PDB file of C-alpha atoms in Angstrom:
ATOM      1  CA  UNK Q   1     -53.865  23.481  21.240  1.00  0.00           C
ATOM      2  CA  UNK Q   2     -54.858  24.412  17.388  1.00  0.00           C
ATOM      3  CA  UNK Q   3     -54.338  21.689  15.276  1.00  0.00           C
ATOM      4  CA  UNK Q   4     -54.951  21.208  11.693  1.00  0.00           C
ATOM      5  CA  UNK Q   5     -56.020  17.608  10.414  1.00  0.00           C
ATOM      6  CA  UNK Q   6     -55.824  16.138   6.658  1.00  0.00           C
ATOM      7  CA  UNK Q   7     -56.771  12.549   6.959  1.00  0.00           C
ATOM      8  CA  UNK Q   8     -56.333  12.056   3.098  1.00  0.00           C
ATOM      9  CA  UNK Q   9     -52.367  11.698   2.763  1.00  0.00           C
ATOM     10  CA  UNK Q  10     -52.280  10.636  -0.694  1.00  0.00           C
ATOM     11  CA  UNK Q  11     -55.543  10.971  -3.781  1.00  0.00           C
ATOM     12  CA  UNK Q  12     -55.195   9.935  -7.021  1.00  0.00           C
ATOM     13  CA  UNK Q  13     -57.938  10.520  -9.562  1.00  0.00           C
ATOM     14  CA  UNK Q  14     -58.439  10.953 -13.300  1.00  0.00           C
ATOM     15  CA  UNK Q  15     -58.451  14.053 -14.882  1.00  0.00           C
ATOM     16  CA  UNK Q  16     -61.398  15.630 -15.225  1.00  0.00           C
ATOM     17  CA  UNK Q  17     -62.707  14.127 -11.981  1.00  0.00           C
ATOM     18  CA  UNK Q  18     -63.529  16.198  -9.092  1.00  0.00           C
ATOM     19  CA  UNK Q  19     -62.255  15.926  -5.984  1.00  0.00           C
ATOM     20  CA  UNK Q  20     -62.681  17.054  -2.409  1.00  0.00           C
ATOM     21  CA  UNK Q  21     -59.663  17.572  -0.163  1.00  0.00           C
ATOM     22  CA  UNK Q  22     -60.719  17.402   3.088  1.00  0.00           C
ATOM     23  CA  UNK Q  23     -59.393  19.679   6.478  1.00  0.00           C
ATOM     24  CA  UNK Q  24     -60.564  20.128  10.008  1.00  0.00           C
ATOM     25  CA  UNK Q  25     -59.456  22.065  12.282  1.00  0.00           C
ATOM     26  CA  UNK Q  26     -59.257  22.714  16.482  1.00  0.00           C
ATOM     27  CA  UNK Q  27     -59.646  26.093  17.855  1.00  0.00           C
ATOM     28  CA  UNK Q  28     -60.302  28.047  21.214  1.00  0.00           C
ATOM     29  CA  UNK Q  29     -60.881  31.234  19.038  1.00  0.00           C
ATOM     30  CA  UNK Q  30     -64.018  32.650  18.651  1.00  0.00           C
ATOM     31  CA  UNK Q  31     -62.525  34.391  15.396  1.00  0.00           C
ATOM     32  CA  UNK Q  32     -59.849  32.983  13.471  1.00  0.00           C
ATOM     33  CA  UNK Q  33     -58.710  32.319   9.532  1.00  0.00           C
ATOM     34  CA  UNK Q  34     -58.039  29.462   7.635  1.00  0.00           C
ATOM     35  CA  UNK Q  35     -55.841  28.839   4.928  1.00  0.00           C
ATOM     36  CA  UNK Q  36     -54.966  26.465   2.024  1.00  0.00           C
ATOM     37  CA  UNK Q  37     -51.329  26.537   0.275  1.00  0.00           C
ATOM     38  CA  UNK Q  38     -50.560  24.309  -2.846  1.00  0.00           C
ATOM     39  CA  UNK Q  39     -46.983  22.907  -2.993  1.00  0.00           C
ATOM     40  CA  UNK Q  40     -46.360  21.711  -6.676  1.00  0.00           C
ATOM     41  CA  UNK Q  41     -43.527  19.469  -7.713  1.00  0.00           C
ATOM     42  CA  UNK Q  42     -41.345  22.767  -8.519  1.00  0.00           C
ATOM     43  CA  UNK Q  43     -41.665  22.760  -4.559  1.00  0.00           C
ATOM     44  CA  UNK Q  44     -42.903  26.730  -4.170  1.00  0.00           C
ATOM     45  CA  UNK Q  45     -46.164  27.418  -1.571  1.00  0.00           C
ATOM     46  CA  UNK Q  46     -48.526  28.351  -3.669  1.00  0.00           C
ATOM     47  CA  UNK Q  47     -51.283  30.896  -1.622  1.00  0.00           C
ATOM     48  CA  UNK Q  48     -54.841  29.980  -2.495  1.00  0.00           C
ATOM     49  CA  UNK Q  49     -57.463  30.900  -0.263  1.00  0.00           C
ATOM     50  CA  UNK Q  50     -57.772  32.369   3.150  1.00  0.00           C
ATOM     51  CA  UNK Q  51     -61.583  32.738   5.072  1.00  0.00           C
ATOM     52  CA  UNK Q  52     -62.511  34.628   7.876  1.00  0.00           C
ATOM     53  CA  UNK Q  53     -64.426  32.370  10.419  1.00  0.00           C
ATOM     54  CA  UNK Q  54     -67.182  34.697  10.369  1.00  0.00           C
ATOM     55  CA  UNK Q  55     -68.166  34.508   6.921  1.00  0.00           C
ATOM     56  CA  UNK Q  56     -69.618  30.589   6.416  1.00  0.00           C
ATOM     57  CA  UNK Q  57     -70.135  31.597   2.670  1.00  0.00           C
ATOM     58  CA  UNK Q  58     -68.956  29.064   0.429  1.00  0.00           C
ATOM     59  CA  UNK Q  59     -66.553  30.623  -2.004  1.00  0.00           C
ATOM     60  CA  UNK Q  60     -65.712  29.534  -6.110  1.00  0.00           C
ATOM     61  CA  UNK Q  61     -62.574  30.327  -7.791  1.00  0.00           C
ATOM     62  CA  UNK Q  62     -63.318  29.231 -11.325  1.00  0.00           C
ATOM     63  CA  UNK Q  63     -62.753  25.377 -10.630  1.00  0.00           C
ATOM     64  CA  UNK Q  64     -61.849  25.469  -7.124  1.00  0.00           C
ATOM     65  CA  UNK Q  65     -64.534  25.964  -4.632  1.00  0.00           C
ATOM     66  CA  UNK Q  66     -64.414  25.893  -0.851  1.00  0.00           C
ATOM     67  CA  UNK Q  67     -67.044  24.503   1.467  1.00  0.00           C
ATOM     68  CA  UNK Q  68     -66.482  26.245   5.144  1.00  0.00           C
ATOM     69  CA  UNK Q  69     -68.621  24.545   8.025  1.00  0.00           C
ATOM     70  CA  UNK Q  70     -68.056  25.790  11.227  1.00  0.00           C
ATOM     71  CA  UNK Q  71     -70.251  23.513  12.577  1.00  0.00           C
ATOM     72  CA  UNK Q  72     -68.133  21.050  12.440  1.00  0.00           C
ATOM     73  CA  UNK Q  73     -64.746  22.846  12.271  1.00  0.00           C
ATOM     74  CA  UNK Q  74     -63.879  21.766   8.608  1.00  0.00           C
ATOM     75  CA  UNK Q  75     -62.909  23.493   5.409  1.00  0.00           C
ATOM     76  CA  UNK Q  76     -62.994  21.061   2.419  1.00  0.00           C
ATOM     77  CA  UNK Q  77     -61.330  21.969  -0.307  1.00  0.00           C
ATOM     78  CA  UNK Q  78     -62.914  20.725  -4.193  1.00  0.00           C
ATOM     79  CA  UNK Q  79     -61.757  21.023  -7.283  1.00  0.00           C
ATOM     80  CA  UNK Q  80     -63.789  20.663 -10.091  1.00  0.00           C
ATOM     81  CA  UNK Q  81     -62.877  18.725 -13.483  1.00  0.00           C
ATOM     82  CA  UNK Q  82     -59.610  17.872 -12.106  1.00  0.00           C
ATOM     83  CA  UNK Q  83     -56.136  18.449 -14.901  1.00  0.00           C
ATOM     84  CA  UNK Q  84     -52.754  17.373 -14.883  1.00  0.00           C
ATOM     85  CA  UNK Q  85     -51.639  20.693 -13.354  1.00  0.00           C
ATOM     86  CA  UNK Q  86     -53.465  20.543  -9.950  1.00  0.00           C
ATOM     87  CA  UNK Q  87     -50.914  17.242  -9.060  1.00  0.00           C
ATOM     88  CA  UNK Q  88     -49.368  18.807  -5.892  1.00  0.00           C
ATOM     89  CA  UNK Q  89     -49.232  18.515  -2.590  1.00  0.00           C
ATOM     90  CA  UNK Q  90     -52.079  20.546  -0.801  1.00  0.00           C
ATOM     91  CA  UNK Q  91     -51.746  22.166   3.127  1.00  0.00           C
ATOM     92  CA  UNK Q  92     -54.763  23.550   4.915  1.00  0.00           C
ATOM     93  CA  UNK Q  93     -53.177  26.077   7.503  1.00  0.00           C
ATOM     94  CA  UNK Q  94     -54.681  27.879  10.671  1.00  0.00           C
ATOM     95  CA  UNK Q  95     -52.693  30.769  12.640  1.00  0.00           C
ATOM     96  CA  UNK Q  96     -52.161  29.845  16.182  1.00  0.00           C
ATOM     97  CA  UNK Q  97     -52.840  33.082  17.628  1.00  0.00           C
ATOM     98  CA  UNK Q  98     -53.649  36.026  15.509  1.00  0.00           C
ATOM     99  CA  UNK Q  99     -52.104  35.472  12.176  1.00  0.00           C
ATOM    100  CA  UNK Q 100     -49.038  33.898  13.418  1.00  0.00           C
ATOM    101  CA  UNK Q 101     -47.623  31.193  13.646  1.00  0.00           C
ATOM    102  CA  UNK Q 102     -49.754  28.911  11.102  1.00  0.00           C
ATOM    103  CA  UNK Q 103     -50.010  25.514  11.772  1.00  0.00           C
ATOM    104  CA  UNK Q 104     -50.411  23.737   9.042  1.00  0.00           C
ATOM    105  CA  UNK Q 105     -51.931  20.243   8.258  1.00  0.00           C
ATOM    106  CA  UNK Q 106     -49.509  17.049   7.182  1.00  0.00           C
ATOM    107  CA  UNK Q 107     -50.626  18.015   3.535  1.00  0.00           C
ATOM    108  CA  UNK Q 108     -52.729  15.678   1.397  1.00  0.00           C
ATOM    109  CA  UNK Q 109     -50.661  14.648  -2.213  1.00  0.00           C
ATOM    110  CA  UNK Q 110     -52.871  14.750  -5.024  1.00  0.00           C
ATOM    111  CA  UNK Q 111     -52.402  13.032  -8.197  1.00  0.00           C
ATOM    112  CA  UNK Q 112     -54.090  14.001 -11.237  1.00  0.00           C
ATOM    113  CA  UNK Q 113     -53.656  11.148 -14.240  1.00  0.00           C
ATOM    114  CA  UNK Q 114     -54.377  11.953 -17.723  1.00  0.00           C
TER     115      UNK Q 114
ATOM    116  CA  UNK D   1     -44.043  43.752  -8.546  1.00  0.00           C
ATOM    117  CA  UNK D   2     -41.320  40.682  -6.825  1.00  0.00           C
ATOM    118  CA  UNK D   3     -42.499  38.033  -4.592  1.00  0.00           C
ATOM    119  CA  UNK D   4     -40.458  36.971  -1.255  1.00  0.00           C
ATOM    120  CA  UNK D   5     -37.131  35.876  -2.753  1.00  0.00           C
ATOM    121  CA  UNK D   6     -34.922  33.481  -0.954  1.00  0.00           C
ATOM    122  CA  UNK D   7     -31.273  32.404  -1.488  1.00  0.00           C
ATOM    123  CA  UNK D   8     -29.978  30.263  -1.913  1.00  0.00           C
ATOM    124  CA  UNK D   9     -31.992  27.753  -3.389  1.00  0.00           C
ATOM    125  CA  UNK D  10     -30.063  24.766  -2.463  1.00  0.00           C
ATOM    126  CA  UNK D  11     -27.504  24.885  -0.087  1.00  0.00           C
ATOM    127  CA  UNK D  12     -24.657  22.045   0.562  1.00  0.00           C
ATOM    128  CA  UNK D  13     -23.096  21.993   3.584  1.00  0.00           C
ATOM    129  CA  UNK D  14     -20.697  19.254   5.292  1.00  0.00           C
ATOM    130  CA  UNK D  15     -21.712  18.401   9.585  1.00  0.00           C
ATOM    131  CA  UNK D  16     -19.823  20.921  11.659  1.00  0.00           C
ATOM    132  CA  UNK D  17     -20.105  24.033   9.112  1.00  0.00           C
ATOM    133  CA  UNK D  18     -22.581  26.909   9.019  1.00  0.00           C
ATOM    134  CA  UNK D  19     -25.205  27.725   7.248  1.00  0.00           C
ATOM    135  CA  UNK D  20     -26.724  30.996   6.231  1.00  0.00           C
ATOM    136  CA  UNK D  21     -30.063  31.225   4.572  1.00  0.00           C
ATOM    137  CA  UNK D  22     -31.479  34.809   2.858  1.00  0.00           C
ATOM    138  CA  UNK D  23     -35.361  36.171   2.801  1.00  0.00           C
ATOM    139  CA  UNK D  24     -36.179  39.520   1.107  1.00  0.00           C
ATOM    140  CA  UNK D  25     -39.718  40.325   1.783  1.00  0.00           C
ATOM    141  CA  UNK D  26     -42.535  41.345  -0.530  1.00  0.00           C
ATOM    142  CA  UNK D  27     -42.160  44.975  -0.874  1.00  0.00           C
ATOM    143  CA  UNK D  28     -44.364  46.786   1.463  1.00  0.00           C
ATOM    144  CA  UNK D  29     -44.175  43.987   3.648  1.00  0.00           C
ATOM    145  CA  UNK D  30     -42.689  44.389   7.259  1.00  0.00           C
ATOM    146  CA  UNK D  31     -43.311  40.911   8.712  1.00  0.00           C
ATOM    147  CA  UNK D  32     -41.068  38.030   8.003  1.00  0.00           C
ATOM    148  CA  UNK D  33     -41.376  34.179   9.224  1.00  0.00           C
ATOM    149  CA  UNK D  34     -39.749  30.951   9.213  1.00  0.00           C
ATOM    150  CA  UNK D  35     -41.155  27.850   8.420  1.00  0.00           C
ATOM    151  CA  UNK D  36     -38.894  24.699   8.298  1.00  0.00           C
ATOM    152  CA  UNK D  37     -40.274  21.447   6.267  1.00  0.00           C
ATOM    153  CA  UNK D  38     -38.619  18.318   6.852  1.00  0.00           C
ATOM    154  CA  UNK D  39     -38.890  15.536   4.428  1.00  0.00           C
ATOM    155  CA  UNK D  40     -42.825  14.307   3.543  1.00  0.00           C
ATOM    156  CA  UNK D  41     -43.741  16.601   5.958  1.00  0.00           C
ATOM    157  CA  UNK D  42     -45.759  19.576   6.715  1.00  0.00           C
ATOM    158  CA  UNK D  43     -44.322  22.996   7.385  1.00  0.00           C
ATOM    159  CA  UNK D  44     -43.300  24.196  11.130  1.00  0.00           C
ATOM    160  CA  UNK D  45     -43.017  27.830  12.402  1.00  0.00           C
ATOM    161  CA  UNK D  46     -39.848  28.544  13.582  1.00  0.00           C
ATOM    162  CA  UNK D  47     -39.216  32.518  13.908  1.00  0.00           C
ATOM    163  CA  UNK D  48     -41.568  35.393  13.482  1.00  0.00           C
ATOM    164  CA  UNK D  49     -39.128  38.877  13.214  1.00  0.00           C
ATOM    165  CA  UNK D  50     -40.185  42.402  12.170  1.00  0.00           C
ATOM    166  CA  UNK D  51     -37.481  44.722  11.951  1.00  0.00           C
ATOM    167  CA  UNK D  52     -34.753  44.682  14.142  1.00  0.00           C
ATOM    168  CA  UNK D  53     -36.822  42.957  16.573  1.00  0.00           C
ATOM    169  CA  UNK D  54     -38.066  39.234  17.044  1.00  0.00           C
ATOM    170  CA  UNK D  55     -41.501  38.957  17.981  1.00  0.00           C
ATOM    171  CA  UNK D  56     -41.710  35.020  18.622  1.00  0.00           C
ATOM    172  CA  UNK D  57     -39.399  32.280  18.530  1.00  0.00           C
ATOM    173  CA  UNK D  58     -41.227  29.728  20.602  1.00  0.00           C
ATOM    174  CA  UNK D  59     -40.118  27.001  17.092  1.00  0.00           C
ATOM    175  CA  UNK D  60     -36.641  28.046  17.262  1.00  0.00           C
ATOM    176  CA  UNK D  61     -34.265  24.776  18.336  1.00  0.00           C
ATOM    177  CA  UNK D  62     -32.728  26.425  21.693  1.00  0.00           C
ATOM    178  CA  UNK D  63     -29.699  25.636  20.025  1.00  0.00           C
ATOM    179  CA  UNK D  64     -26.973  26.566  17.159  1.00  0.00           C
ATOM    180  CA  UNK D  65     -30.035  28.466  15.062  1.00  0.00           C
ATOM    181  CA  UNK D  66     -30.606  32.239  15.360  1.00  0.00           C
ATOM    182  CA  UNK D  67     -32.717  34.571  13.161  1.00  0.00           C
ATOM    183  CA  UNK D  68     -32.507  38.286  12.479  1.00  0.00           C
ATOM    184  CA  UNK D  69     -33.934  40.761  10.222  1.00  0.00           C
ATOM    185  CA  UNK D  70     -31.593  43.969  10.184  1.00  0.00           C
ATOM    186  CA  UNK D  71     -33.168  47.518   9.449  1.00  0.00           C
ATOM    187  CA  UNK D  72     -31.172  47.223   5.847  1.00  0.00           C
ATOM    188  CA  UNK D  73     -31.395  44.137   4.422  1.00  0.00           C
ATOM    189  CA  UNK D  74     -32.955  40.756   4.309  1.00  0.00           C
ATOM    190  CA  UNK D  75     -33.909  38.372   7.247  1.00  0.00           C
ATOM    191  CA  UNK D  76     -31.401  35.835   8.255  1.00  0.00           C
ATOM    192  CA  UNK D  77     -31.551  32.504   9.168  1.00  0.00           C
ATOM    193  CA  UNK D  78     -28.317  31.079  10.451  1.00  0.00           C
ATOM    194  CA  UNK D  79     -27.866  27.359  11.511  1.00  0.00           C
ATOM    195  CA  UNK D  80     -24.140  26.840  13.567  1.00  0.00           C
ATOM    196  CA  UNK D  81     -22.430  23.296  13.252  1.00  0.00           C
ATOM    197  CA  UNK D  82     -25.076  21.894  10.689  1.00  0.00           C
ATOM    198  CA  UNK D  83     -26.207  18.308  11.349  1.00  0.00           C
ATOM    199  CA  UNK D  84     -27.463  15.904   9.195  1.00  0.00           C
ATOM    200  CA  UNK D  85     -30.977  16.430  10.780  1.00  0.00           C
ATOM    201  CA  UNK D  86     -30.976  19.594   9.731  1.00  0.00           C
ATOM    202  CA  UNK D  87     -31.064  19.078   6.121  1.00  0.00           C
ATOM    203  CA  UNK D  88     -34.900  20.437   5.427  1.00  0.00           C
ATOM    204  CA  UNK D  89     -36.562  22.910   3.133  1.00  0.00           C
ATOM    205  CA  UNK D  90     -36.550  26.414   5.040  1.00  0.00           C
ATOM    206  CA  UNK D  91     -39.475  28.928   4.003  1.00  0.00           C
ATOM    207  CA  UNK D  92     -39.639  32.069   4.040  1.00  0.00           C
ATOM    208  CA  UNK D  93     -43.154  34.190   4.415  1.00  0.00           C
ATOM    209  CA  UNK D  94     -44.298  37.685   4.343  1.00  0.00           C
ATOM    210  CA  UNK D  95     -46.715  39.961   5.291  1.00  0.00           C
ATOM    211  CA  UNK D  96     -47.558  43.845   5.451  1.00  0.00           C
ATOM    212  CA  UNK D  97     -49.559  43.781   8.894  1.00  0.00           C
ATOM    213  CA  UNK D  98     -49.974  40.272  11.691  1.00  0.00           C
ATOM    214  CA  UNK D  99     -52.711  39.990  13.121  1.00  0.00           C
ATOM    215  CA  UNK D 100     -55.386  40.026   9.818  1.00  0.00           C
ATOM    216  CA  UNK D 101     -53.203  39.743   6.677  1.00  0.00           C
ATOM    217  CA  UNK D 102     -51.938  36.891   4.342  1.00  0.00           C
ATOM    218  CA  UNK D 103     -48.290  35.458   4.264  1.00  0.00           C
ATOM    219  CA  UNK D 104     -47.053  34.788   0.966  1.00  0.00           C
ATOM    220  CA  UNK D 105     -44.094  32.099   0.735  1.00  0.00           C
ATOM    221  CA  UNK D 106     -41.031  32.541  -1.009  1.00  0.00           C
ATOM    222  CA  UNK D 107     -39.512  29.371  -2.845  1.00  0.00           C
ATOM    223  CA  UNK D 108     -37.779  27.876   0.046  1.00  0.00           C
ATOM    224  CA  UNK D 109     -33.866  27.205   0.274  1.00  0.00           C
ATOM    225  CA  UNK D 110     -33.379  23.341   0.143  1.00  0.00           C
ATOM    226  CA  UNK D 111     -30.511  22.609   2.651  1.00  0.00           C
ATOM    227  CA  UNK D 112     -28.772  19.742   2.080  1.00  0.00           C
ATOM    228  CA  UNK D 113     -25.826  18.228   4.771  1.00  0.00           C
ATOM    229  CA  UNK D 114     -23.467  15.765   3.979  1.00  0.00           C
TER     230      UNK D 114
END
């Protein structure tokens, strides 16, 4: 079965710190998409990023960067010089089948401390 | 240009009554889901509808919940004879196309029974 796996359940780190959220995943498909969500305090999902399987590129979004290794099914998720504002809850999220359903992971809470 | 937009946003219900929850896709968009997140918990797939049909339900409880998504109108998610373990924050997501494209969360109707 697909399954999504974020060890990290809680970080904490100072701002201006970078940190790496970490995700693997399981799949049967040869082509698939992953996704990560942010779920701040206000409690909204938050889209962020999602990568086609095919393309191993690693992709930067002013501080947030993505590291995709299919070699070892993960997705790691960094952000760079860490602030107040990225304290949320963050879900890496794969479809079952297609697009649909995503399964997401159990989430990994970050705290950012000024 | 509106996001998915869900009401209520909280919801109070006593065991034994119903429960009604509303999802008005992104415009353009044709695809709705259901995602239920219980507390400190990551999000589940429940329902996957496009108009006036449902397309997969395999995270549906068998019973007292049902799902629809009229030709007019937003999606519904209806929960019979609430119980307390129902209490949860129900998500709403859209997309234009399955099998390729993004779903974009609404803000989730917090359902609270007493």
């Amino acid at each position: 079965a697909q399954k999504v796996t974020q060890a990290q359940t809680e970080i904490s780190v100072v701002e201006k710190e970078d940190v790496t959220l970490d995700c693997v995943y399981e799949t049967r498909d040869t082509t698939y998409y992953l996704f990560w969500y942010k779920q701040p305090p206000s409690g909204e999902l938050v889209f962020l990023i999602r990568r086609n399987s095919f393309d191993e590129q690693n992709e930067i979004s002013g501080r947030y960067s993505w590291n995709f290794q299919k070699s070892t099914s993960s997705f790691n998720f960094t952000i760079t010089a860490s602030q107040v504002v990225d304290s949320a809850v963050y879900f890496c999220a794969h479809p079952l089948r297609g697009n649909t359903p995503l399964v997401f992971g159990k989430g990994t809470r970050l705290s950012v401390i000024a | 240009n509106a996001g998915v937009m869900q009401n209520p946003r909280h919801l109070v219900r006593r065991r034994g009554q119903e429960a009604r929850l509303r999802c008005s896709p992104m415009k353009g968009h044709s695809h709705v889901y259901w995602y239920r997140q219980l507390p400190e918990e990551g999000l589940k797939f429940m329902v996957y509808l496009q108009k006036e049909n449902i397309i997969d339900e395999s995270g549906m409880p068998k019973e007292r919940f049902s799902a629809e998504f009229p030709k007019e109108g937003p999606s519904i998610l209806r929960i019979q004879q609430v119980v307390r373990g129902d209490s949860a924050a129900y998500f709403c997501a859209s997309s234009p196309l399955t099998s390729t494209d993004t779903q974009y969360f609404g803000p989730g109707t917090r359902l609270t029974v007493l």
